[in-house]
CSV table of C-alpha atoms in Angstrom, one decimal:
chain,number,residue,atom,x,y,z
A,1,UNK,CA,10.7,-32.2,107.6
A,2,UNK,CA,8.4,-34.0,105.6
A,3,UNK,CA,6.5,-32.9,102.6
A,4,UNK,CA,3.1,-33.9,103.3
A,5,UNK,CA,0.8,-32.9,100.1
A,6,UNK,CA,-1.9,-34.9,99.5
A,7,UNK,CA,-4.6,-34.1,95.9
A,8,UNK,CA,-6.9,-33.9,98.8
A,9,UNK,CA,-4.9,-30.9,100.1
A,10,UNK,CA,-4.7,-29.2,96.7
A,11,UNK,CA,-8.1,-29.7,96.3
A,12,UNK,CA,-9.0,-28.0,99.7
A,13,UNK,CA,-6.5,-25.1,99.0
A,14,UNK,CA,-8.3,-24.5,95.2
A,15,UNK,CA,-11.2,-21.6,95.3
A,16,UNK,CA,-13.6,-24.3,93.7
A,17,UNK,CA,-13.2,-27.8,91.6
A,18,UNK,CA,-12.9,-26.3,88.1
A,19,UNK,CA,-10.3,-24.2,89.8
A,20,UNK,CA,-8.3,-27.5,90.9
A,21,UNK,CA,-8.8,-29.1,87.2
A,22,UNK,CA,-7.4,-26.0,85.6
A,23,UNK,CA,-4.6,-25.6,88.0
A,24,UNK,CA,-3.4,-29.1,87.2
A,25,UNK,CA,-4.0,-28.7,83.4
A,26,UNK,CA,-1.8,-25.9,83.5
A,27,UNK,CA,1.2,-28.3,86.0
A,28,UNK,CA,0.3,-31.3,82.9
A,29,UNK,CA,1.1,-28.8,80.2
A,30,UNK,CA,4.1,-27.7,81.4
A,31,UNK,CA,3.4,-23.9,82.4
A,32,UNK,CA,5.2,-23.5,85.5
A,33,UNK,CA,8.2,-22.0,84.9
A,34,UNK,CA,11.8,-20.4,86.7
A,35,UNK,CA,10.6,-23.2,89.8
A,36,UNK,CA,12.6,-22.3,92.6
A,37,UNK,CA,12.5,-23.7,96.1
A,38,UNK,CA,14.0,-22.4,99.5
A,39,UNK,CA,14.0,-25.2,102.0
A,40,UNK,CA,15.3,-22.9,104.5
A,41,UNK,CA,12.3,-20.6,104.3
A,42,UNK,CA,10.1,-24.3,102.7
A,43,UNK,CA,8.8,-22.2,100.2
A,44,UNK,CA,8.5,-22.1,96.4
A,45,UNK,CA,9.0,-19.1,93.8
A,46,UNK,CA,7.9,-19.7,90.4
A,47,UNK,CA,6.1,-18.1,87.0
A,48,UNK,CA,3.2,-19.8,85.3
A,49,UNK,CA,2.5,-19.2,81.9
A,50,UNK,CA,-0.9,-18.3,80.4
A,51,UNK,CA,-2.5,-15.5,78.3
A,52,UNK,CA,0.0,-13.5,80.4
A,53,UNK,CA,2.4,-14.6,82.6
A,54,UNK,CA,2.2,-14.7,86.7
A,55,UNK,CA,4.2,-15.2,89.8
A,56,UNK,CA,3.1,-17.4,92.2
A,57,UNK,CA,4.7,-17.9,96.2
A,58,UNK,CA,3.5,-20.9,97.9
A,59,UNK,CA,5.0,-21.4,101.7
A,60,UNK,CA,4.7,-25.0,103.9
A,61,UNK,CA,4.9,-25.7,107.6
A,62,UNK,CA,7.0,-28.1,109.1
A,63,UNK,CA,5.1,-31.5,108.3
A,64,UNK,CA,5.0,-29.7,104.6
A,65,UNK,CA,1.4,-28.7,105.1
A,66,UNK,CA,0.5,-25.7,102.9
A,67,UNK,CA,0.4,-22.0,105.2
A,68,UNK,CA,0.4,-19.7,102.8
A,69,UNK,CA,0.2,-18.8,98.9
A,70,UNK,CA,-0.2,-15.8,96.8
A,71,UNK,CA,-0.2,-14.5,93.1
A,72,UNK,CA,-0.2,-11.1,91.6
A,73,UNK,CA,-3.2,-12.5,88.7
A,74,UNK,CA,-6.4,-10.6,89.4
A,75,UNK,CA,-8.8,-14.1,89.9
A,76,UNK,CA,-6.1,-14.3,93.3
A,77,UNK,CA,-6.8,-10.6,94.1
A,78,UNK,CA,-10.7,-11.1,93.8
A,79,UNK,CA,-12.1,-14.6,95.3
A,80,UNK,CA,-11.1,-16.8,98.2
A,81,UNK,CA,-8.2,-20.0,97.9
A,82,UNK,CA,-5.9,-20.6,95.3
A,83,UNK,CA,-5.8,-19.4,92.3
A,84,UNK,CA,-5.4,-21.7,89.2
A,85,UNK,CA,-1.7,-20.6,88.5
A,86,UNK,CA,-1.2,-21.4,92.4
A,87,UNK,CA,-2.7,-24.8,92.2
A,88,UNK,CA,-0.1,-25.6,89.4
A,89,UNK,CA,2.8,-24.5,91.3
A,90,UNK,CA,1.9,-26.7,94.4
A,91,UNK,CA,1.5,-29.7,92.3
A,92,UNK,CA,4.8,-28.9,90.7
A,93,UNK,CA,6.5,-28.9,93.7
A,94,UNK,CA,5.0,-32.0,95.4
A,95,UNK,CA,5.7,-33.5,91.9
A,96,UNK,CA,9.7,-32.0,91.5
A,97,UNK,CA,10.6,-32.6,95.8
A,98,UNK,CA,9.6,-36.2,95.0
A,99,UNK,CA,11.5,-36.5,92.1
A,100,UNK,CA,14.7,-35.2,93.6
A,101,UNK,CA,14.0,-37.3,96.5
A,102,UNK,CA,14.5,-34.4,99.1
A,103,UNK,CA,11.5,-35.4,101.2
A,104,UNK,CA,9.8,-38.7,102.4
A,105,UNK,CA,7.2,-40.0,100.4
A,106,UNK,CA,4.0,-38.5,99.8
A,107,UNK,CA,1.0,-40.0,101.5
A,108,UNK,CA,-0.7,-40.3,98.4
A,109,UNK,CA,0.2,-44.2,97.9
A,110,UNK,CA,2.7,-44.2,94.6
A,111,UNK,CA,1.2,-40.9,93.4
A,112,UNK,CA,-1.8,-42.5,92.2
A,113,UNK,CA,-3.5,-39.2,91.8
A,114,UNK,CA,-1.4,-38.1,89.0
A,115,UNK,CA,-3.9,-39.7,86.5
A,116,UNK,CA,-6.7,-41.4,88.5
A,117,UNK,CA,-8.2,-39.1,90.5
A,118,UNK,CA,-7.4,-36.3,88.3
A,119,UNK,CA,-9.6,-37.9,85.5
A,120,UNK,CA,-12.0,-39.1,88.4
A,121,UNK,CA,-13.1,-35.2,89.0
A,122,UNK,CA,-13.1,-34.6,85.3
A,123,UNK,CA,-15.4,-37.3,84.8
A,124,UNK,CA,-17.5,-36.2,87.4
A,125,UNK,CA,-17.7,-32.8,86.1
A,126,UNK,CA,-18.9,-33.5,82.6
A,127,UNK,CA,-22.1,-35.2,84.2
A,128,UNK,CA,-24.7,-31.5,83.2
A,129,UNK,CA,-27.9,-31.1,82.2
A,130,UNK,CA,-28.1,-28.5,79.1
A,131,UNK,CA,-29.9,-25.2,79.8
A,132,UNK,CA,-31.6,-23.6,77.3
A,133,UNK,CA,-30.8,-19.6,76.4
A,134,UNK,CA,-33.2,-16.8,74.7
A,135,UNK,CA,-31.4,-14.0,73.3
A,136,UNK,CA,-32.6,-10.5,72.8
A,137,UNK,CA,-30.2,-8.1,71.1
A,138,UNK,CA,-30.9,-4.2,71.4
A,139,UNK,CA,-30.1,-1.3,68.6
A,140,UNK,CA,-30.1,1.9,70.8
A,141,UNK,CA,-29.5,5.4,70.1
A,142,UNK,CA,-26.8,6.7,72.6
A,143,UNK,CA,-25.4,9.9,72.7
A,144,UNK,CA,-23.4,10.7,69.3
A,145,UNK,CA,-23.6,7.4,67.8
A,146,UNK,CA,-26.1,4.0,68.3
A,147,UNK,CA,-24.6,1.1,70.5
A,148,UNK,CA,-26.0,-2.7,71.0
A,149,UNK,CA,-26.7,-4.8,73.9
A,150,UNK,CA,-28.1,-8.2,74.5
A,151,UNK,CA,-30.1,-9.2,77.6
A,152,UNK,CA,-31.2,-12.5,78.2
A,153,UNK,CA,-33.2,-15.5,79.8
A,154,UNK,CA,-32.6,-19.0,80.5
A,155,UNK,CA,-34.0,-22.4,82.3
A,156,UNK,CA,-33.9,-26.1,81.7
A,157,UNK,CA,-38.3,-25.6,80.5
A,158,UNK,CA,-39.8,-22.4,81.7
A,159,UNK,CA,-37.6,-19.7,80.9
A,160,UNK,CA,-36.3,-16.9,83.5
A,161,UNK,CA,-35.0,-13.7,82.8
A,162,UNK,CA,-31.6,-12.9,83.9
A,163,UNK,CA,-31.8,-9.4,85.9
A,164,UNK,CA,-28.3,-8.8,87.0
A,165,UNK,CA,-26.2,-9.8,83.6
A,166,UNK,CA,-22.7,-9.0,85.8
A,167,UNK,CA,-24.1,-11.4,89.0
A,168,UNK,CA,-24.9,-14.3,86.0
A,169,UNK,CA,-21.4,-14.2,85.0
A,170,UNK,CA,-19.9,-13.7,88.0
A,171,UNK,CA,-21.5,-17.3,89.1
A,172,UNK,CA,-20.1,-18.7,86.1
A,173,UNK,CA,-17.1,-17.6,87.1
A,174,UNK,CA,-16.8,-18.9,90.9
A,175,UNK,CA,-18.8,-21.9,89.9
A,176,UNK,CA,-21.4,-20.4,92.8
A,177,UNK,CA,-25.3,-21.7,92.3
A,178,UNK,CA,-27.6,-18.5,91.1
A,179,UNK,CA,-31.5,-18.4,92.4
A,180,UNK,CA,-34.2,-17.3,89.7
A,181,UNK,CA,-37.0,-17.2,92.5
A,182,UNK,CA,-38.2,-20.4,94.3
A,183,UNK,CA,-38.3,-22.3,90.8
A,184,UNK,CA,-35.1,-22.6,89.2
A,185,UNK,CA,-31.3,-22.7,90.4
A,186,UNK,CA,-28.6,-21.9,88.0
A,187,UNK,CA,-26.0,-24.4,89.3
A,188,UNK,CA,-22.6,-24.0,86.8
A,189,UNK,CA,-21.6,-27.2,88.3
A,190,UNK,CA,-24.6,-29.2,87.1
A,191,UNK,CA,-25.6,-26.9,84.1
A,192,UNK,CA,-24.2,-26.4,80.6
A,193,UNK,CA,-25.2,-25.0,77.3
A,194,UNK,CA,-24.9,-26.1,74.0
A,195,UNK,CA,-22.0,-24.8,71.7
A,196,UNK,CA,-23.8,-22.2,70.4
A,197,UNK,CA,-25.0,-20.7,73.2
A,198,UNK,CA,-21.3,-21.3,74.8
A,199,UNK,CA,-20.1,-19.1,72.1
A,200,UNK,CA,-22.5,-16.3,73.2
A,201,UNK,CA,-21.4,-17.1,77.1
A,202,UNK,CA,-17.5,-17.2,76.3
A,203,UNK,CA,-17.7,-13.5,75.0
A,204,UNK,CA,-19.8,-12.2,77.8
A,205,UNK,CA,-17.0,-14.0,79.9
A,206,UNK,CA,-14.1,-11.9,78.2
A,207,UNK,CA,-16.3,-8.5,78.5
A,208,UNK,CA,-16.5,-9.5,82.1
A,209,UNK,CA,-13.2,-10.7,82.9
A,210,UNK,CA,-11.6,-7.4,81.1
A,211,UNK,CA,-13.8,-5.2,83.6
A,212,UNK,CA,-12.3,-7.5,86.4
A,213,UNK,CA,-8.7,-6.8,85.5
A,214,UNK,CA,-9.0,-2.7,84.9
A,215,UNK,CA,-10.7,-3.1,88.5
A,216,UNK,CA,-7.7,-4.6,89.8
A,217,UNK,CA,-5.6,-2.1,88.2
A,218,UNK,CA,-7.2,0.9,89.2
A,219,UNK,CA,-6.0,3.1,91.4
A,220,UNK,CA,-9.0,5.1,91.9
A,221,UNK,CA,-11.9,4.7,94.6
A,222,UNK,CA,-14.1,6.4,92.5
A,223,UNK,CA,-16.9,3.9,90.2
A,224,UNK,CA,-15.9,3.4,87.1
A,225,UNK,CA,-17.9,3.3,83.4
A,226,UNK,CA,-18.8,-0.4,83.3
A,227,UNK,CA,-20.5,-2.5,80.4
A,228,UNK,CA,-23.1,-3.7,82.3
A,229,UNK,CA,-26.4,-2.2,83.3
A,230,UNK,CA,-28.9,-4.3,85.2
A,231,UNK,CA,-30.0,-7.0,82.5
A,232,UNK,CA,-28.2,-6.0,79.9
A,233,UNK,CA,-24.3,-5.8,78.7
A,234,UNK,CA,-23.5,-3.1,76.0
A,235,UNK,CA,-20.9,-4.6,73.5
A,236,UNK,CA,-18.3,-3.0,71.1
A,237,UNK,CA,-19.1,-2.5,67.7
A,238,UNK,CA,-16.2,-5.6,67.5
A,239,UNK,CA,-18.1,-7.4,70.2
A,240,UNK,CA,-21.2,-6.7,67.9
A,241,UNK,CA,-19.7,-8.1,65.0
A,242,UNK,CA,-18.6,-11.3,66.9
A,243,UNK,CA,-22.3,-11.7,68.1
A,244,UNK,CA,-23.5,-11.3,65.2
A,245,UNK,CA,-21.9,-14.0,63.6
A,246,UNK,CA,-22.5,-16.6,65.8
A,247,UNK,CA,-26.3,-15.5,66.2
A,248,UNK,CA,-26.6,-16.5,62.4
A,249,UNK,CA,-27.3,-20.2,63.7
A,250,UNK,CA,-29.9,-19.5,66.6
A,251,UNK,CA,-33.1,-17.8,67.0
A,252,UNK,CA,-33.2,-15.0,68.8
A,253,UNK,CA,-35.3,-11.3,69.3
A,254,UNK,CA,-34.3,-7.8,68.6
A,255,UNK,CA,-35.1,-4.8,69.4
A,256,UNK,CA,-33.7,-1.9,66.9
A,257,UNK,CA,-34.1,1.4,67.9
A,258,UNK,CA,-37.5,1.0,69.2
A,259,UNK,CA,-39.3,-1.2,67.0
A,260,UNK,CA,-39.9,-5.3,68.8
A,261,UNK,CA,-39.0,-7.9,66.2
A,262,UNK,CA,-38.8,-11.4,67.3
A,263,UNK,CA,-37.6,-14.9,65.5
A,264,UNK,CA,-35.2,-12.1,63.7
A,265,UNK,CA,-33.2,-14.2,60.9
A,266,UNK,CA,-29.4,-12.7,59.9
A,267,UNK,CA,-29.0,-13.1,56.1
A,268,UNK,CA,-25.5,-13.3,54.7
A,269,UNK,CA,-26.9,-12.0,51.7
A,270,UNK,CA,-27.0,-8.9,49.4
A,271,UNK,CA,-30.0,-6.3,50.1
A,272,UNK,CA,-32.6,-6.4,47.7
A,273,UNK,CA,-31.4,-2.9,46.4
A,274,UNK,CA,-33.5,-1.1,43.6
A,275,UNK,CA,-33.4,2.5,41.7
A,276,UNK,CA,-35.2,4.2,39.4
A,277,UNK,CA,-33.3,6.8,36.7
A,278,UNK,CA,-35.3,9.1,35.0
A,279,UNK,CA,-34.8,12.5,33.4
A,280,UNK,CA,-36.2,15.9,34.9
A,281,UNK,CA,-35.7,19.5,33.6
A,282,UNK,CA,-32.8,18.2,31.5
A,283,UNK,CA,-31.2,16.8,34.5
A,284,UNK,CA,-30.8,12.8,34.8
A,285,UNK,CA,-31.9,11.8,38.6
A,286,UNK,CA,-31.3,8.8,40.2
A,287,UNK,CA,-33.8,7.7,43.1
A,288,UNK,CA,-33.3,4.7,45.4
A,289,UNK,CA,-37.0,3.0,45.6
A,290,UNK,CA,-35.6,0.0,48.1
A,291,UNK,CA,-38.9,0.6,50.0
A,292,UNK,CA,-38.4,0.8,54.2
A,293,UNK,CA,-35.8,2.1,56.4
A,294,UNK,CA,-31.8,0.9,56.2
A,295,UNK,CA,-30.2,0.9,59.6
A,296,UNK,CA,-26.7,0.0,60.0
A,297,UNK,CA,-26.4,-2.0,63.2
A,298,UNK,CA,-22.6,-2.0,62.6
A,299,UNK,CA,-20.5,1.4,61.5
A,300,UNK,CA,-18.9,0.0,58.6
A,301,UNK,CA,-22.1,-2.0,57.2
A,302,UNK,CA,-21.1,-5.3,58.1
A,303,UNK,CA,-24.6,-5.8,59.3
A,304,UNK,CA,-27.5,-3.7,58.0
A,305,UNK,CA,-31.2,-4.1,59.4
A,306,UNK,CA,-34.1,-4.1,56.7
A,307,UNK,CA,-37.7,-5.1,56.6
A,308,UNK,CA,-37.8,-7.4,59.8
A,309,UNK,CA,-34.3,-9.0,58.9
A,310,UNK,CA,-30.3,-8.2,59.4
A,311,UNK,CA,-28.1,-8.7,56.6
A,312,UNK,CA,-24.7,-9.4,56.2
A,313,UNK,CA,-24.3,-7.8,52.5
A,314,UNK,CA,-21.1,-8.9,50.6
A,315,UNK,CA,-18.1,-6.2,50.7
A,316,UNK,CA,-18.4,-5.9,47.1
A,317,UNK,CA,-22.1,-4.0,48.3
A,318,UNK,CA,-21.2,-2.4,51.6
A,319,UNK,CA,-18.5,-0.2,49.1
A,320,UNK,CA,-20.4,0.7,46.0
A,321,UNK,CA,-23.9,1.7,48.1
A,322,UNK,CA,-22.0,3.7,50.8
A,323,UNK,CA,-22.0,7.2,49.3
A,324,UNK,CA,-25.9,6.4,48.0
A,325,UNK,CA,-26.4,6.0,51.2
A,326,UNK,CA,-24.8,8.8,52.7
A,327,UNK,CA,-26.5,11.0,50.0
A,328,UNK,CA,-30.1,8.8,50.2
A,329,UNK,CA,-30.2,7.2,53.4
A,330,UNK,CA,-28.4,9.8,56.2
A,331,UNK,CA,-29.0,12.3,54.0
A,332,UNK,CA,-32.7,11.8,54.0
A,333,UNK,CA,-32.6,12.5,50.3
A,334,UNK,CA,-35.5,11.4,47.8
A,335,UNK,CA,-32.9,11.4,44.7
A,336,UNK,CA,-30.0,12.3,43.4
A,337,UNK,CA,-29.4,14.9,40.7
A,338,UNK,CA,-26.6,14.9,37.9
A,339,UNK,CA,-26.5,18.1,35.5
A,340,UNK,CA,-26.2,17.9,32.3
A,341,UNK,CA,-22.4,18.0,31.6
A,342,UNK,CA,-22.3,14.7,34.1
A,343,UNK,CA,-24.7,12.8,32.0
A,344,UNK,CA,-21.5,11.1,31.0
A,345,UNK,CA,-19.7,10.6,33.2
A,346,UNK,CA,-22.5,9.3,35.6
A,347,UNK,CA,-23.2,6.6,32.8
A,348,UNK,CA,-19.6,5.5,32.3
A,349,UNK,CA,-18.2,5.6,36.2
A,350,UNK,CA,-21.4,5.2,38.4
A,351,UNK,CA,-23.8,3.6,36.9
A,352,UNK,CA,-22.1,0.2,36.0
A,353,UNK,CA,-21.4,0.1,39.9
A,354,UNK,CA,-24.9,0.7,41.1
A,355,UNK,CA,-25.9,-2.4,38.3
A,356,UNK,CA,-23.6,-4.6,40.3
A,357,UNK,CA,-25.2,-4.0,43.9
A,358,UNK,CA,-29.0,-3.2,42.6
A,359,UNK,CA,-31.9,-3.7,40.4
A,360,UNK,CA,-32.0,-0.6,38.1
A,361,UNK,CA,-35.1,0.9,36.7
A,362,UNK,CA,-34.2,3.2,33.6
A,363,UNK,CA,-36.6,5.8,32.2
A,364,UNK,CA,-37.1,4.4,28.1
A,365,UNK,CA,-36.2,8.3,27.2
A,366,UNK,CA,-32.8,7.6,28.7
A,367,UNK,CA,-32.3,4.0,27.6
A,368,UNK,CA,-32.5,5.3,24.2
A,369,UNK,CA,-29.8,7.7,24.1
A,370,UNK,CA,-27.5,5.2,25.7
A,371,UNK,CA,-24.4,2.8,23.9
A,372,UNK,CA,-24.7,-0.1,25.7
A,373,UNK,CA,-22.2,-2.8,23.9
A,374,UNK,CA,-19.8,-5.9,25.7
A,375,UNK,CA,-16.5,-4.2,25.8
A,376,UNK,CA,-13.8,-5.8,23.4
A,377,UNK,CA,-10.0,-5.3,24.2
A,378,UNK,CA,-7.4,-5.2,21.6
A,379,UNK,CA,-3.5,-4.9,22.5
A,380,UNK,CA,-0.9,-4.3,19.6
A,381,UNK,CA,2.8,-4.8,20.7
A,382,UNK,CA,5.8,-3.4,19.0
A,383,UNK,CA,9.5,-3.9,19.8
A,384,UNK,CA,11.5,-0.4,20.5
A,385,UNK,CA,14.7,-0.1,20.3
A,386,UNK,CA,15.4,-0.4,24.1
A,387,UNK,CA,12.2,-2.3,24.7
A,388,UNK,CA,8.6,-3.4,23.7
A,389,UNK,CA,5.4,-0.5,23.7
A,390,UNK,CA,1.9,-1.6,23.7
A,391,UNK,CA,-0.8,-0.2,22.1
A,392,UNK,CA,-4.5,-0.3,24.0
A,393,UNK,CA,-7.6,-0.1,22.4
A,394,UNK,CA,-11.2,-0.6,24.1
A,395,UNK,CA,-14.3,-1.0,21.7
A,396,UNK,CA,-17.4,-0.7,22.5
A,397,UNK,CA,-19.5,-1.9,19.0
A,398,UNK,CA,-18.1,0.2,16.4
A,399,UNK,CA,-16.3,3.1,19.0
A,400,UNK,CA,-13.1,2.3,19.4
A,401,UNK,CA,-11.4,4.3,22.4
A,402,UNK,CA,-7.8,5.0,23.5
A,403,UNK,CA,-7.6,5.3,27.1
A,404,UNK,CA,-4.0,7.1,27.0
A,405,UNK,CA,-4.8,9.3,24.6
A,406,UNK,CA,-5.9,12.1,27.6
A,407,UNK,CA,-9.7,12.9,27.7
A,408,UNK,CA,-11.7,10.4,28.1
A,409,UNK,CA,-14.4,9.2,25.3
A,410,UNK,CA,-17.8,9.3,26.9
A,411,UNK,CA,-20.1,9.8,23.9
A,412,UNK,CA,-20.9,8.5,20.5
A,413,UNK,CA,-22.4,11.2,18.7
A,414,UNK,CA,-25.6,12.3,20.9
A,415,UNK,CA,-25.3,8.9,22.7
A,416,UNK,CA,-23.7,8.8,26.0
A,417,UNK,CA,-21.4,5.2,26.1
A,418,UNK,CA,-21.9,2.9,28.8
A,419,UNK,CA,-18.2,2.4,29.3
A,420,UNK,CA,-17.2,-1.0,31.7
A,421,UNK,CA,-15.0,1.0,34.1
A,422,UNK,CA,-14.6,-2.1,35.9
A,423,UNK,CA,-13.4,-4.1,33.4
A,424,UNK,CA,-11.1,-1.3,31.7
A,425,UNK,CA,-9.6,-1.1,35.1
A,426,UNK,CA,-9.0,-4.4,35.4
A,427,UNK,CA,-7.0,-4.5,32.0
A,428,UNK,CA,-4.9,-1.7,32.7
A,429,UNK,CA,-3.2,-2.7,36.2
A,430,UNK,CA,-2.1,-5.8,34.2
A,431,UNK,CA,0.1,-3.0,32.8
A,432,UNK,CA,0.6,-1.1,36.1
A,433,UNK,CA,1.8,-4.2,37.7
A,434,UNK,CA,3.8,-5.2,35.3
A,435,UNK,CA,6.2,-1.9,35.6
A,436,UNK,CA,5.3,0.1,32.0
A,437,UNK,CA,5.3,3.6,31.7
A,438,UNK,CA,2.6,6.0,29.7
A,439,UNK,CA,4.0,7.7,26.6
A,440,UNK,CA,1.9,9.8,24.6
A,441,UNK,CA,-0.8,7.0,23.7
A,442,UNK,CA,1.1,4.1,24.6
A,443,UNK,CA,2.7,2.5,26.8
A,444,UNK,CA,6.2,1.0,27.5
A,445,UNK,CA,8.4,-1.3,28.9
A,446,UNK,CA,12.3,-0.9,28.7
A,447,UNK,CA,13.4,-4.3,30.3
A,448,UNK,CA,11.9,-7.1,27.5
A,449,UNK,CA,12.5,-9.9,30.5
A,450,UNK,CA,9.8,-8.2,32.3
C-alpha cells in the first residue's frame, strides 16, 4: 500500500478553509495525542487536545486515500467534512508514517506544504475588508426579575439589521456567506471587524456554541429554552457584565425598560448621589434628593442606569448605598426616619458612610447639636507580667472615649458625636490581627514576640 495524502486532500476532507488552518494549528502545537495506527485495518486512533479533549478515527483505502473519519466533538456531529480535531490527526499521521518510513513517499514533493502552503492560505485569509457593527442593548422586565439582550446591525456603509441573531452566528461559524437583501453579503471569509467589535462577536460565539453542545447532548426531541429570539440574544447577568465592559469603548444604543436612549456613554464613575437630613416631629429623617430614577442593569450594582447614562460606581458605593436603596429606591420611599433614641447612633455608624458615597445636605438645626472633630488615637502600652496590655483611647476635641470600656460614647452633653467608625475600625483590627485579647478596658497580648 502506499500512503497517498496530499495538503490538497486534507484540504478537500476539511468542512471549510478556517477549518483546515485550525486543524493544522492544533497538529503544529502538538495536540494529538495516544496516536495509534492499525495497518491491518489502515486506520488511525488518536485524542486531540483542546478546551476538552476528543477522539478522532480516521480510515484509508488501499492507495492511502482517506474513506472515512469521525469524532465524538459536537462541530463533527453538526456540519459536513472534517472536523478541526480530525484534520490534525490526518496530518499527524501523514507526518508520523513518513517519519517511520512505513510507506512510500508522499506526493507532496519533500513535504513542502508543511510551511509553505500552510502560510500560503493564512496569508490569503487575512486579506478582509472591516465591517462596521451598531449595538443596541435592551433592559427588559421578565418574569420575576429584568434580563438584557443586545440586537444588532452591520455593513461595510449602509447599515443592515441582523433579523436572525442565531443564523448570523451560525455563518460565522461555517464560514457560509449571509444575504441582507439584494445589497449586502456578509461573507466571513472576506469580512472582519475590528477588536472591539470582535470582543462583542467572540461572546455571542460562546453563547452560541454552548446552545450547540447541550443540543448535542440532549436526549430529548422536544425544543428546548434557547438564548436567542429572532434579532436578539438574551445574556446572563455574567454575560451582561462582560458586555458591559467592553461596550465602555464604543458607541452604542439602549433601550432600558422602555425608554430609547441612543449614543449611551458607560461611566466608571461614582453616581452623583445627594441627601438632605432634616428634623421632623422630633425625629431626624434622611431623604435621598438624587433627582431621576436608579435602575440596576446588573443585580449586584455593577452597573446602574441614571439620567441617560450607565455607571460603573466603585465597590466602595455599590456597598454603603445598597440598603438606601432598598429602603429609597425598591422601597419607593420618600425618606427615611430615625427616632429619637437613634439620633446617635445614626450620626456615629451611618452617617460618616453616606458622606463617603454622597453629597449631604444637613438641616442648620441639626448641624448645631452635632461634635464634629478629626479623630485623635492615643495607645499606652504596659508590660504584664506574662505579656504587654495596651490601653486605647479615641478623642474627638476634648471627649476622650474608651472603646472597651462596654457602651459606647455617642454624646457630649446634648451634642450627639460624629464618631469616625471607619477609622476606629481600622485601628482596632491592628489589634485583632495581631492576636490580643479584651480585658476589662484593655487589651492584651501574652506572647511579647508577637
Amino acid at each position: 500500500m502506499r500512503m497517498n495524502i496530499t495538503e490538497s486532500d486534507i484540504r478537500h476532507n476539511a468542512s471549510n478553509s478556517s477549518v483546515f488552518l485550525r486543524g493544522i494549528n492544533y497538529y503544529i502545537e502538538n495536540r494529538v495525542r495516544n496516536f495509534y495506527y492499525n495497518e491491518l485495518q489502515q486506520t488511525a486512533h488518536a485524542n486531540v487536545v483542546g478546551e476538552y479533549t476528543y477522539n478522532v478515527e480516521v480510515s484509508f483505502g488501499d492507495n492511502g486515500e482517506i474513506t472515512y473519519y469521525e469524532c465524538d466533538c459536537p462541530a463533527f456531529m453538526s456540519y459536513e467534512g472534517a472536523c478541526k480535531h480530525i484534520v490534525a490527526v490526518i496530518k499527524f499521521t501523514q507526518a508520523e508514517l513518513l517519519k517511520n518510513n512505513s510507506f512510500s513517499k508522499l506526493r507532496t514533493a519533500n513535504n513542502d506544504f508543511d510551511i509553505f502552503t500552510y502560510f500560503d492560505e493564512l496569508h490569503q485569509g487575512n486579506i478582509k475588508k472591516e465591517v462596521q457593527i451598531e449595538i443596541n442593548y435592551e433592559l427588559e422586565h421578565s418574569y420575576k426579575s429584568m434580563i438584557s439582550a443586545i440586537d444588532m446591525k452591520l455593513g461595510e456603509e449602509r447599515l443592515y439589521v441582523v433579523r436572525n441573531m442565531r443564523e448570523f452566528l451560525e455563518s460565522i461559524d461555517k464560514e457560509s456567506d449571509l444575504e441582507f437583501g439584494k445589497r449586502f453579503i456578509f461573507r466571513p471569509t472576506e469580512h472582519s471587524f475590528s477588536p472591539i467589535d470582535q470582543s462583542i462577536i467572540n461572546l455571542l460565539l460562546e453563547i452560541y456554541d454552548g446552545e450547540k453542545m447541550l443540543e448535542g447532548l440532549s436526549t430529548s426531541f422536544y425544543r428546548h429554552e434557547t438564548a436567542f429570539k429572532g434579532k436578539k440574544v438574551y445574556l446572563s447577568p455574567s454575560q451582561t457584565i462582560r458586555l458591559l465592559s467592553i461596550l465602555k469603548n464604543k458607541s452604542f444604543s439602549a433601550n432600558i425598560l422602555g425608554k430609547e436612549v441612543s449614543n449611551i456613554s458607560i461611566l466608571e464613575r461614582d453616581i452623583p448621589l445627594a441627601f438632605q437630613l432634616y428634623e421632623e416631629q422630633q425625629k431626624m429623617c434622611l431623604q435621598l434628593e438624587t433627582e431621576g430614577t436608579l435602575i440596576p442593569i446588573t443585580k449586584k450594582g455593577e452597573y446602574i442606569f441614571y439620567k441617560e447614562n450607565i455607571y460603573q460606581p466603585t465597590e466602595e458605593q455599590r456597598r454603603y448605598f445598597l440598603p438606601f436603596y432598598q429602603m429609597c429606591v425598591k422601597g419607593n420611599k420618600k425618606k427615611i426616619d430615625f427616632s429619637s433614641k437613634d439620633k446617635g447612633r445614626f450620626v456615629s455608624e451611618i452617617l460618616p458612610y453616606i458622606k463617603k458615597i454622597s453629597n449631604v445636605r444637613i438641616d442648620p438645626k441639626i448641624a448645631e447639636n452635632i461634635l464634629e472633630e478629626n479623630l485623635g488615637a492615643k495607645i499606652y502600652f504596659d508590660k504584664m507580667e506574662d505579656g504587654i496590655s495596651a490601653n486605647v483611647e479615641f478623642q474627638y476635641g476634648e471627649e476622650i472615649i474608651h472603646p472597651f470600656e462596654g457602651e459606647s460614647k455617642l454624646y457630649a452633653g446634648k451634642k450627639v458625636i460624629a464618631r469616625d467608625m471607619i477609622k476606629e475600625k481600622q485601628i482596632l483590627s491592628f489589634f485583632e490581627e495581631a492576636d490580643f485579647k479584651v480585658s476589662k478596658d484593655k487589651v492584651f497580648i501574652k506572647d511579647q514576640d508577637k
